[in-house]
Amino acid sequence: DQQVKQNSPSLSVQEGRISILNCDYTNSMFDYFLWYKKYPAEGPTFLISISSIKDKNEDGRFTVFLNKSAKHLSLHIVPSQPGDSAVYFCATGLIQGAQKLVFGQGTRLTINP
Amino acid sequence: DGGITQSPKYLFRKEGQNVTLSCEQNLNHDAMYWYRQDPGQGLRLIYYSQIVNDFQKGDIAEGYSVSREKKESFPLTVTSAQKNPTAFYLCASSKQGLGNEKLFFGSGTQLSVL
């Protein structure tokens, strides 16, 4: 039973355009949401996070949007750059208690020159 | 430079063999984790430890064992009871193991069965 779903296994975007990656979750108790970026043969690195008290968080070219009623999370990258080509994982968890993140399956983003 | 070191990068296991994956961190983090990644699937939690000499099972602990004798080290043993061990294994750490902390990951170990 997949609690966190990234329904697009891959996404291809032209350099300079906007990349939008999506994530759906089922457990309304989740109150902390993160995006991680992973290059081949490397571990994921933290990209951006948002707590459930907000609906938007921005960090440079990266913006995360949270729609709690729809249980939907999205990551916008604008403008997209070739170095953004990677696998992106969304993850959700609970702020209180032990760290036990639940990860989505990942979306492979390819930025075309 | 602080970070997490996993070794080896590639590991091969024969049938019936136990193998141990190493994970060392010099970030002075209390909490450490082991995740497994299979193609087309998200990272799944195997075991985690919030403090030395204590660890908890994650979602897929069967066929695996861990120890946490030192703060810096959290080795994972894949036992012969794990029938499908081929996967990419990731070790991670966080400062105190609280829910709103970032995870820092190692570069992973690819385990394959001969």
Short mmCIF file of C-alpha atoms in Angstrom, two decimals:
data_model
loop_
_atom_site.label_atom_id
_atom_site.label_comp_id
_atom_site.label_asym_id
_atom_site.label_seq_id
_atom_site.Cartn_x
_atom_site.Cartn_y
_atom_site.Cartn_z
CA ASP A 1 0.00 0.00 0.00
CA GLN A 2 1.81 3.06 -1.29
CA GLN A 3 1.31 5.94 1.12
CA VAL A 4 3.26 8.36 -1.06
CA LYS A 5 2.93 8.25 -4.85
CA GLN A 6 4.80 9.96 -7.61
CA ASN A 7 2.75 8.94 -10.62
CA SER A 8 5.18 10.15 -13.27
CA PRO A 9 8.25 7.92 -13.44
CA SER A 10 9.91 10.35 -15.84
CA LEU A 11 9.63 13.91 -17.10
CA SER A 12 11.45 15.68 -19.92
CA VAL A 13 11.66 19.49 -20.01
CA GLN A 14 13.38 22.02 -22.23
CA GLU A 15 16.19 24.03 -20.65
CA GLY A 16 14.90 27.38 -19.37
CA ARG A 17 11.30 26.19 -19.02
CA ILE A 18 9.47 25.25 -15.83
CA SER A 19 9.66 21.71 -14.43
CA ILE A 20 6.74 20.58 -12.29
CA LEU A 21 7.04 17.39 -10.28
CA ASN A 22 4.03 16.01 -8.44
CA CYS A 23 3.45 13.87 -5.38
CA ASP A 24 0.28 12.56 -3.72
CA TYR A 25 -0.02 11.18 -0.20
CA THR A 26 -2.79 9.32 1.59
CA ASN A 27 -2.19 9.90 5.30
CA SER A 28 -3.68 13.23 6.41
CA MET A 29 -1.65 12.99 9.63
CA PHE A 30 1.57 13.79 7.73
CA ASP A 31 2.64 17.33 8.54
CA TYR A 32 6.14 17.62 7.12
CA PHE A 33 7.07 17.26 3.47
CA LEU A 34 10.43 17.22 1.73
CA TRP A 35 12.00 16.85 -1.69
CA TYR A 36 15.30 15.08 -2.22
CA LYS A 37 17.39 15.03 -5.38
CA LYS A 38 19.48 12.03 -6.40
CA TYR A 39 22.19 11.66 -9.03
CA PRO A 40 23.16 8.17 -10.27
CA ALA A 41 25.34 6.15 -7.87
CA GLU A 42 25.03 8.83 -5.19
CA GLY A 43 22.88 9.25 -2.13
CA PRO A 44 19.91 11.64 -2.18
CA THR A 45 20.53 15.21 -1.06
CA PHE A 46 17.97 17.43 0.63
CA LEU A 47 16.44 20.06 -1.62
CA ILE A 48 13.54 21.83 0.08
CA SER A 49 10.89 21.21 2.73
CA ILE A 50 7.54 22.53 3.88
CA SER A 51 5.45 22.05 7.00
CA SER A 52 1.68 21.72 6.95
CA ILE A 53 1.15 25.20 8.38
CA LYS A 54 2.32 26.68 5.07
CA ASP A 55 1.17 26.18 1.50
CA LYS A 56 4.28 27.46 -0.26
CA ASN A 57 8.00 27.57 0.36
CA GLU A 58 10.58 29.08 -1.95
CA ASP A 59 14.33 28.67 -2.20
CA GLY A 60 15.90 30.25 -5.24
CA ARG A 61 14.72 28.44 -8.37
CA PHE A 62 12.85 25.84 -6.31
CA THR A 63 9.34 26.25 -4.92
CA VAL A 64 7.30 23.63 -3.12
CA PHE A 65 3.51 23.90 -3.00
CA LEU A 66 1.31 22.02 -0.57
CA ASN A 67 -2.42 21.44 -1.07
CA LYS A 68 -3.56 19.77 2.14
CA SER A 69 -7.17 19.28 1.10
CA ALA A 70 -6.06 17.42 -2.01
CA LYS A 71 -3.16 15.72 -0.21
CA HIS A 72 -0.91 16.90 -3.01
CA LEU A 73 2.61 18.26 -3.08
CA SER A 74 4.44 19.73 -6.05
CA LEU A 75 7.93 20.99 -6.79
CA HIS A 76 8.46 23.75 -9.34
CA ILE A 77 11.88 24.41 -10.80
CA VAL A 78 12.20 27.56 -12.85
CA PRO A 79 14.16 28.09 -14.96
CA SER A 80 15.24 24.47 -15.45
CA GLN A 81 18.94 23.88 -16.00
CA PRO A 82 20.84 20.83 -17.33
CA GLY A 83 22.29 20.22 -13.84
CA ASP A 84 18.75 19.66 -12.59
CA SER A 85 18.64 16.35 -14.45
CA ALA A 86 18.30 13.80 -11.64
CA VAL A 87 15.77 11.63 -9.84
CA TYR A 88 13.55 13.56 -7.44
CA PHE A 89 11.94 11.89 -4.43
CA CYS A 90 9.21 13.39 -2.35
CA ALA A 91 9.02 12.30 1.28
CA THR A 92 6.53 12.86 4.06
CA GLY A 93 6.58 12.40 7.79
CA LEU A 94 5.52 13.69 11.17
CA ILE A 95 7.23 16.60 12.92
CA GLN A 96 6.57 15.11 16.35
CA GLY A 97 8.13 11.82 17.27
CA ALA A 98 10.86 9.79 15.71
CA GLN A 99 12.09 10.50 12.20
CA LYS A 100 10.39 7.94 9.92
CA LEU A 101 10.04 9.42 6.49
CA VAL A 102 7.95 7.70 3.81
CA PHE A 103 9.35 8.17 0.31
CA GLY A 104 7.68 8.19 -3.08
CA GLN A 105 8.98 6.13 -6.00
CA GLY A 106 10.87 8.99 -7.57
CA THR A 107 10.57 10.91 -10.84
CA ARG A 108 13.47 11.02 -13.28
CA LEU A 109 13.77 14.57 -14.62
CA THR A 110 15.70 15.17 -17.83
CA ILE A 111 16.47 18.71 -18.91
CA ASN A 112 17.10 18.97 -22.64
CA PRO A 113 19.38 21.69 -24.02
CA ASP B 1 34.77 17.54 5.52
CA GLY B 2 31.94 15.96 7.49
CA GLY B 3 29.86 13.26 5.90
CA ILE B 4 28.71 9.68 5.70
CA THR B 5 30.91 6.98 4.24
CA GLN B 6 29.50 3.73 2.98
CA SER B 7 31.64 0.79 1.92
CA PRO B 8 32.01 -1.10 -0.24
CA LYS B 9 30.43 0.61 -3.24
CA TYR B 10 29.65 -2.76 -4.83
CA LEU B 11 29.17 -6.07 -3.05
CA PHE B 12 28.38 -9.56 -4.27
CA ARG B 13 26.75 -12.22 -2.14
CA LYS B 14 26.72 -15.94 -2.68
CA GLU B 15 23.69 -18.03 -1.78
CA GLY B 16 23.50 -18.70 1.94
CA GLN B 17 26.12 -16.11 2.80
CA ASN B 18 25.82 -13.26 5.28
CA VAL B 19 27.35 -9.96 4.20
CA THR B 20 27.92 -6.75 6.14
CA LEU B 21 27.62 -3.23 4.77
CA SER B 22 29.60 -0.54 6.52
CA CYS B 23 28.35 2.96 7.39
CA GLU B 24 30.43 5.55 9.23
CA GLN B 25 29.55 9.19 9.94
CA ASN B 26 31.62 12.05 11.36
CA LEU B 27 28.75 14.52 11.62
CA ASN B 28 28.29 13.84 15.34
CA HIS B 29 24.69 12.84 14.63
CA ASP B 30 22.79 10.77 17.16
CA ALA B 31 20.46 9.05 14.70
CA MET B 32 21.34 6.70 11.86
CA TYR B 33 19.21 4.83 9.34
CA TRP B 34 19.34 2.14 6.68
CA TYR B 35 17.17 2.36 3.58
CA ARG B 36 16.76 0.01 0.65
CA GLN B 37 16.03 1.22 -2.89
CA ASP B 38 14.64 -1.08 -5.57
CA PRO B 39 14.07 0.00 -9.20
CA GLY B 40 10.79 1.89 -9.56
CA GLN B 41 10.25 2.00 -5.82
CA GLY B 42 10.82 4.58 -3.16
CA LEU B 43 13.32 4.24 -0.36
CA ARG B 44 12.10 1.82 2.30
CA LEU B 45 13.29 1.93 5.89
CA ILE B 46 15.06 -1.20 7.15
CA TYR B 47 16.32 -0.20 10.61
CA TYR B 48 17.00 2.99 12.50
CA SER B 49 18.85 3.96 15.65
CA GLN B 50 18.34 7.14 17.66
CA ILE B 51 21.04 6.45 20.22
CA VAL B 52 24.01 4.18 20.81
CA ASN B 53 23.11 0.62 21.83
CA ASP B 54 19.51 1.03 20.74
CA PHE B 55 17.83 0.43 17.38
CA GLN B 56 14.34 -0.13 16.02
CA LYS B 57 12.92 -2.11 13.12
CA GLY B 58 11.69 -0.22 10.12
CA ASP B 59 9.17 -1.37 7.54
CA ILE B 60 11.23 -4.20 6.00
CA ALA B 61 13.56 -5.49 8.74
CA GLU B 62 13.14 -9.21 8.04
CA GLY B 63 16.39 -10.83 6.93
CA TYR B 64 18.52 -7.94 8.18
CA SER B 65 20.37 -7.18 11.42
CA VAL B 66 22.18 -4.12 12.74
CA SER B 67 24.32 -3.00 15.67
CA ARG B 68 25.08 0.41 17.13
CA GLU B 69 28.05 0.00 19.43
CA LYS B 70 29.54 3.38 18.54
CA LYS B 71 27.90 6.68 17.70
CA GLU B 72 29.81 6.91 14.42
CA SER B 73 29.05 3.45 13.08
CA PHE B 74 25.87 1.58 12.07
CA PRO B 75 26.72 -1.58 10.12
CA LEU B 76 24.00 -3.56 8.36
CA THR B 77 24.19 -7.34 7.96
CA VAL B 78 22.19 -8.91 5.16
CA THR B 79 21.59 -12.47 6.34
CA SER B 80 20.89 -15.59 4.32
CA ALA B 81 17.26 -15.25 5.47
CA GLN B 82 16.86 -12.24 3.14
CA LYS B 83 15.67 -14.01 -0.01
CA ASN B 84 15.79 -11.03 -2.33
CA PRO B 85 18.81 -8.99 -1.25
CA THR B 86 19.71 -7.43 -4.61
CA ALA B 87 19.15 -3.69 -4.15
CA PHE B 88 20.83 -0.35 -3.60
CA TYR B 89 21.37 0.25 0.13
CA LEU B 90 21.56 3.73 1.56
CA CYS B 91 22.72 4.75 5.00
CA ALA B 92 21.63 8.10 6.43
CA SER B 93 21.96 10.13 9.60
CA SER B 94 20.20 13.03 11.27
CA LYS B 95 21.07 15.16 14.27
CA GLN B 96 18.68 13.78 16.87
CA GLY B 97 16.28 11.57 14.96
CA LEU B 98 13.39 14.02 15.20
CA GLY B 99 10.66 14.17 12.58
CA ASN B 100 11.52 17.59 11.15
CA GLU B 101 15.22 16.99 10.61
CA LYS B 102 16.99 16.64 7.30
CA LEU B 103 18.52 13.29 6.48
CA PHE B 104 22.09 13.19 5.24
CA PHE B 105 22.77 10.20 3.00
CA GLY B 106 25.86 8.23 2.08
CA SER B 107 26.60 7.36 -1.54
CA GLY B 108 25.20 3.85 -1.24
CA THR B 109 26.19 0.21 -1.69
CA GLN B 110 24.90 -1.86 -4.60
CA LEU B 111 24.43 -5.45 -3.43
CA SER B 112 24.01 -8.22 -5.99
CA VAL B 113 23.57 -11.96 -5.65
CA LEU B 114 25.94 -14.27 -7.55
#
